[in-house]
XYZ file of C-alpha atoms in Angstrom:
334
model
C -17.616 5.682 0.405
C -16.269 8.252 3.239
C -17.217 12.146 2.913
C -15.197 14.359 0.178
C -13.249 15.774 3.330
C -12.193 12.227 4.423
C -11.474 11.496 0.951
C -9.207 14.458 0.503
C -7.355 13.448 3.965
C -6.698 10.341 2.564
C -5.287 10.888 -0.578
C -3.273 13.238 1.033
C -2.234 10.121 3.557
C -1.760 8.146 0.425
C 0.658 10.143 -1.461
C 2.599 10.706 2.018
C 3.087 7.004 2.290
C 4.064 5.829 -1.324
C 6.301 8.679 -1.852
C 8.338 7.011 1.489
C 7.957 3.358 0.114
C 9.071 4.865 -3.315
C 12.712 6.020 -1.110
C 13.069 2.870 0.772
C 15.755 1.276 -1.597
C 17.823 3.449 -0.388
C 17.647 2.798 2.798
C 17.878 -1.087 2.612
C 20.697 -0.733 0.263
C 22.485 0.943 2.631
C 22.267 -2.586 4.872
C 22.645 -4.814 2.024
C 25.710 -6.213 3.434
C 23.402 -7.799 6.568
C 21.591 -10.772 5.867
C 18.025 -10.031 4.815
C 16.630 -11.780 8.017
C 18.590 -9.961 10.845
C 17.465 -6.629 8.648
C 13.879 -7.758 8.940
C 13.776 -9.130 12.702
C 15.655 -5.232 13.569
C 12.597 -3.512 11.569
C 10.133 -5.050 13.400
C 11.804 -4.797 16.691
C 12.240 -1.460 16.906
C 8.952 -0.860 15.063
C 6.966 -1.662 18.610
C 9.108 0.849 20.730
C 8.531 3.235 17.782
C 4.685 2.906 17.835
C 4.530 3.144 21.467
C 6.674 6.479 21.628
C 3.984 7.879 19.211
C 1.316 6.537 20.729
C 2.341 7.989 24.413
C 2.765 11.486 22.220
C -1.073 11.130 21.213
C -2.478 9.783 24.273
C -4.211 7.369 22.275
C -4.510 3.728 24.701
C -7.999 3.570 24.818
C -8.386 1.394 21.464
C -6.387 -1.079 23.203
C -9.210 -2.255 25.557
C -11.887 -2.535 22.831
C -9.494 -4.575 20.806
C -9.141 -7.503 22.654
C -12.401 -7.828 23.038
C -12.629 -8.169 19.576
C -11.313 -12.153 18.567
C -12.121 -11.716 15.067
C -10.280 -8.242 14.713
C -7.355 -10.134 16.332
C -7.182 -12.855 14.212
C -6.938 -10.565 11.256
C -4.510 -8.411 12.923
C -2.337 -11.307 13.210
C -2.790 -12.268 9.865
C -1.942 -8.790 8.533
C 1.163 -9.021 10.393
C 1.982 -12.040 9.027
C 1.271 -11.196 5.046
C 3.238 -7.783 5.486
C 5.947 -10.001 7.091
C 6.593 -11.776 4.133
C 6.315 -8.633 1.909
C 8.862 -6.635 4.278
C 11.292 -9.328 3.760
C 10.979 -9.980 0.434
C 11.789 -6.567 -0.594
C 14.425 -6.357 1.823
C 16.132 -9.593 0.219
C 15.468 -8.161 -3.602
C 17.661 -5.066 -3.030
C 20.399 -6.874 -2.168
C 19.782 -9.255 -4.578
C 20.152 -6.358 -6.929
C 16.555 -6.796 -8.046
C 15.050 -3.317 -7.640
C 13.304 -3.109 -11.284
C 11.557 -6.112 -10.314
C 10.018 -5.065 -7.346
C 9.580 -2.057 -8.823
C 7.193 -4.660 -11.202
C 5.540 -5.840 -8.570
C 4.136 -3.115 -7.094
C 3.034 -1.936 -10.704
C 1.304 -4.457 -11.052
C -0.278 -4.600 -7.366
C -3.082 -1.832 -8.404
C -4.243 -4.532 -10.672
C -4.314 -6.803 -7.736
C -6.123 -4.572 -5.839
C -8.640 -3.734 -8.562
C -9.224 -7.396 -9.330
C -9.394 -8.379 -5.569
C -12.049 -5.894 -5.219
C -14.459 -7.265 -8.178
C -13.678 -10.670 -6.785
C -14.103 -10.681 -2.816
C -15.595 -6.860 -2.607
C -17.956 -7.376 -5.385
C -17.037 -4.141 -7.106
C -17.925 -3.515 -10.631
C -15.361 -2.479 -13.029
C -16.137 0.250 -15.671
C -14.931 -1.248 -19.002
C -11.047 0.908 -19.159
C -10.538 -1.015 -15.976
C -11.614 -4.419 -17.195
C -8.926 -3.275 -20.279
C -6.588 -2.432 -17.637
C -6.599 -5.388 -16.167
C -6.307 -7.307 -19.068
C -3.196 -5.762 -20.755
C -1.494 -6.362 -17.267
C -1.812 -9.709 -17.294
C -0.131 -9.653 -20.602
C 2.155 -7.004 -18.881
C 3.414 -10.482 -16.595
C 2.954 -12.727 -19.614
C 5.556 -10.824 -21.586
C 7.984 -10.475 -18.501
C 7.912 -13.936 -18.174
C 9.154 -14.441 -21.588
C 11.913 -11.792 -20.656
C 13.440 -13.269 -17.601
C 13.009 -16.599 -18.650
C 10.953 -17.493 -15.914
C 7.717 -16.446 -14.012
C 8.530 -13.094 -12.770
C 7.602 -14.396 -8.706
C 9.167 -11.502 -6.826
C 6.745 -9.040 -8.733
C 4.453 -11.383 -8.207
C 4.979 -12.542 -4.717
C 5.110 -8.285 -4.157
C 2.042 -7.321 -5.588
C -0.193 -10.228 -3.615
C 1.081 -10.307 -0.568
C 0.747 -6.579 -0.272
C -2.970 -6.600 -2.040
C -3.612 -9.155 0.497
C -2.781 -6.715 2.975
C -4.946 -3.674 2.151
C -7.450 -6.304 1.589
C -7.449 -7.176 5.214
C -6.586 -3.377 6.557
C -9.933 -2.590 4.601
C -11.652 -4.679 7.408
C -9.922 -4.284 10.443
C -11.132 -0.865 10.519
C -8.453 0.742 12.430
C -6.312 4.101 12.260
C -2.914 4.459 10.939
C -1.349 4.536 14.332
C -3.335 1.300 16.053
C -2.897 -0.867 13.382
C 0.414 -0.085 12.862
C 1.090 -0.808 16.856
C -1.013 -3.633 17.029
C 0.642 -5.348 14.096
C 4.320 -4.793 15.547
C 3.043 -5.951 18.947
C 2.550 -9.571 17.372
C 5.158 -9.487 15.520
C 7.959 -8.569 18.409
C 8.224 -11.447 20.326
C 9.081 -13.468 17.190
C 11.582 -10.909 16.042
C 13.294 -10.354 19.015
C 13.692 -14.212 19.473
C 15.651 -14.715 16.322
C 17.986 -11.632 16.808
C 18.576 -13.283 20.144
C 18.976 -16.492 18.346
C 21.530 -14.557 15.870
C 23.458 -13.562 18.981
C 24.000 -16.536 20.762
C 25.606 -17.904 17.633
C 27.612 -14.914 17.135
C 25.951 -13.830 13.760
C 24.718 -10.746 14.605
C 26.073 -7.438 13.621
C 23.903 -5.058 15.620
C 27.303 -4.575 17.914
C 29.853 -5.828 16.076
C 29.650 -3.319 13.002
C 29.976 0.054 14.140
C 27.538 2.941 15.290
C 26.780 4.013 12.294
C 25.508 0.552 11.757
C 23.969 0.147 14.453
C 21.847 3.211 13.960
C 20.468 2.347 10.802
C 19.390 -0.597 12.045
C 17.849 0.475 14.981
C 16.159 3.528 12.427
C 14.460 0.715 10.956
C 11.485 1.238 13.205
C 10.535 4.912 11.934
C 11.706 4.146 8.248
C 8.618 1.604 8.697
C 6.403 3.570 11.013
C 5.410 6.579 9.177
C 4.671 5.249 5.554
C 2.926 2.488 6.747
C 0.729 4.739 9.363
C 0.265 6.975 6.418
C -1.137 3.602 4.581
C -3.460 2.582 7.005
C -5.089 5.938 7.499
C -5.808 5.890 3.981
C -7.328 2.918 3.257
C -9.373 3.639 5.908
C -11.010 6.730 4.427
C -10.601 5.641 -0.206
C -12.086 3.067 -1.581
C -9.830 -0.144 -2.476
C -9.481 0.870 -6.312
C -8.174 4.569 -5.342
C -6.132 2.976 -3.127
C -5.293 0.482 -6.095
C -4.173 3.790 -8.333
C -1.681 5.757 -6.196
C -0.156 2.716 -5.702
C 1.948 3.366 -8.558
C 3.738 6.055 -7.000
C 6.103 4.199 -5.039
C 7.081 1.903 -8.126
C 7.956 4.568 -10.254
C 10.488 6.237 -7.794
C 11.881 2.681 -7.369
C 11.977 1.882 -11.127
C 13.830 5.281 -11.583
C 16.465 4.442 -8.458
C 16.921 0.850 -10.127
C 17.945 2.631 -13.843
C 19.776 5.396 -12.056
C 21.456 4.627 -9.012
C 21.793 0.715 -8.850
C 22.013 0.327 -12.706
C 19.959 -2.706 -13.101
C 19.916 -4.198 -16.973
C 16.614 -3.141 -18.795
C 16.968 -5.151 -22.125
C 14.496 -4.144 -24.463
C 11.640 -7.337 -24.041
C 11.583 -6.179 -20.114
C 10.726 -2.496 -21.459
C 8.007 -3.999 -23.302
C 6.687 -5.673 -20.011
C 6.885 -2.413 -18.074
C 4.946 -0.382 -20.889
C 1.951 -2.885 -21.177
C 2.202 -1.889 -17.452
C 2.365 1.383 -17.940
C -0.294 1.360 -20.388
C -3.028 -0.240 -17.958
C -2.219 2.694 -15.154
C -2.553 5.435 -17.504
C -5.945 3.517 -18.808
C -6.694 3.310 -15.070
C -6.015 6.902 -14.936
C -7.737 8.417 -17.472
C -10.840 6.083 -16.681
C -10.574 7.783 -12.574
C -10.324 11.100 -13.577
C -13.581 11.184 -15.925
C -15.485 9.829 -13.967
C -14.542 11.939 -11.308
C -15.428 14.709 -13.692
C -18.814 12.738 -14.031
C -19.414 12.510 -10.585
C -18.726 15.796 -9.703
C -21.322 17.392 -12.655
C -24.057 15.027 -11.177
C -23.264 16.565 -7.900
C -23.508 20.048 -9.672
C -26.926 19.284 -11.446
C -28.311 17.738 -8.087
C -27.636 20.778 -6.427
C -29.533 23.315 -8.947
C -32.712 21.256 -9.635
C -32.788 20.852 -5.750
C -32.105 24.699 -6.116
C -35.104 25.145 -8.670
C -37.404 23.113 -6.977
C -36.812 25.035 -3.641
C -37.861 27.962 -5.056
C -40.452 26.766 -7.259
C -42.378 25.986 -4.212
C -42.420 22.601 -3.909
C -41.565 22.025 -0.293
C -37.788 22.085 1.338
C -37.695 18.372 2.061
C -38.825 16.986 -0.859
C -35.738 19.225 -2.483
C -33.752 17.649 -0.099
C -34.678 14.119 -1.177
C -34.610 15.193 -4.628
C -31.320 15.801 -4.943
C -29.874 12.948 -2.561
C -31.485 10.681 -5.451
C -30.390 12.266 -8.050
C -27.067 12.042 -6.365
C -27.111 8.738 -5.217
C -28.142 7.351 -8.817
C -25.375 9.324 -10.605
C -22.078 8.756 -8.413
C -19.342 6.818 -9.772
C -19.145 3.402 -9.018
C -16.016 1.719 -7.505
């Protein structure tokens, strides 16, 4: 658990970075008529030149020599690359598939993911609202896949491959900026091979569809940069299941652009899915803030008996150690 001043940098990182995600739609909708490969292969292209303009603004170059000496941190920089590949795309390929609700599902339902990842591989315990939580969102999917017809696997695909992701971001360790640049370093040369590919074959559009075109392509790169260096500098600093509740910011702006701007069909069995959904994040909520509330009156009480024993006499240090117990003993679990 980082210090309340990390904390509060983070969250602040956090909302920064699903508030963007929450936009994106737009943005991809606005290439829908390129194939959802060439879009992909362009945003991680110009994601690399991107990082490297911001990193030459921060001077920051000495993390590069400590990383490859590093073969494990490699191999799961490469593997983070290749997980948020397959997310990137995916979403990409459901806007102009006209399926925004249901990604808008799937990243719903990744705090659930995240929470469950973390009581599986991070050994987290869960407070009992959460174990609820989790619970009525796997009927959340149950009852969506009696409302499509199918197994909702675009939510599903979604919410995995990106709790996958800040599974592995929680131990590479890195900041916003280097992971980000790291990640689009491996996956450039891959990229920039299949736009080439495209090319040769005449099946790009990159030149062949205006400036305007052109420029949203190549705009890919910051569209991707900031929310994701947001991301990574806060799951750095919060714990996976904080990380795991603003998470549901991004959804909600896309669930609202789906009803509003693309006019997606929301029968009335797929609102039932999405409240069961809803109804685990507000449990998830609710559950946060008390115990928050909790956390923060142990932190209160630890501070006056240290206060009372101080001046009772009983010796600065012991106070000291007093109150880290009592504070340590009392603080919220994740």
């Amino acid at each position: 658990m980082g210090t309340p001043s990390a904390q509060r940098t983070g969250l602040l990182f956090g909302f920064a970075a699903y508030g963007l995600w929450g936009l994106l739609p737009l943005y991809w909708h606005a290439l829908a008529d390129t194939g959802a490969g060439e879009v992909l292969a362009h945003r991680m292209v110009w994601s690399l030149p991107t990082a490297l303009v911001i990193l030459a603004l921060l001077r920051r170059w000495s993390w590069v020599t400590a990383l490859v000496r590093q073969p494990k941190t490699l191999g799961l920089l490469v593997l983070a690359a290749a997980v948020i590949s397959v997310n990137w795309g995916l979403f990409i390929w459901s806007v102009s598939a006209d399926k925004v609700l249901e990604s808008s599902l799937g990243y719903f339902i990744n705090p659930l993911v995240s929470i469950a990842f973390g009581v599986l591989l991070l050994r987290e315990r869960l407070r009992v609202a959460q174990w609820v939580a989790v619970g009525v969102g796997a009927l959340a999917v149950v009852v969506m896949t009696v409302a499509y017809g199918r197994l909702p696997w675009v939510s599903l695909c979604l919410a995995f491959s990106f709790a996958t992701y800040g599974l592995i971001k929680k131990h590479i360790k890195l900041e916003g900026v280097e992971s980000f640049s790291a990640e689009t370093a491996v996956q450039f040369l891959p990229a920039l091979g299949f736009l080439v590919f495209l090319g040769a074959r005449g099946d790009s559009s990159f030149t062949t569809e205006g400036i305007g075109h052109a420029l949203l392509l190549a705009c890919a790169g910051v569209a991707t940069a900031l929310p994701l260096i947001f991301f990574g500098s806060a799951a750095v600093r919060l714990p996976l299941s904080t990380i795991g509740l603003l998470q549901y910011l991004a959804p909600a702006f896309m669930f609202v652009l789906g009803l509003t701007v693309f006019h997606e069909e929301m029968p009335p069995e797929r609102w039932a899915g999405f409240g069961l959904v809803w109804v685990a994040l507000c449990l998830l909520t609710w559950d946060a803030l008390r115990n928050a509330h909790k956390g923060r009156a142990a932190l209160r009480a630890a501070a006056a008996r240290a206060r009372a024993q101080g001046e009772e006499g009983e010796g600065g240090e012991e106070s000291e150690e007093s109150a880290a117990t009592a504070v340590t003993e009392a603080s919220p679990r994740p």
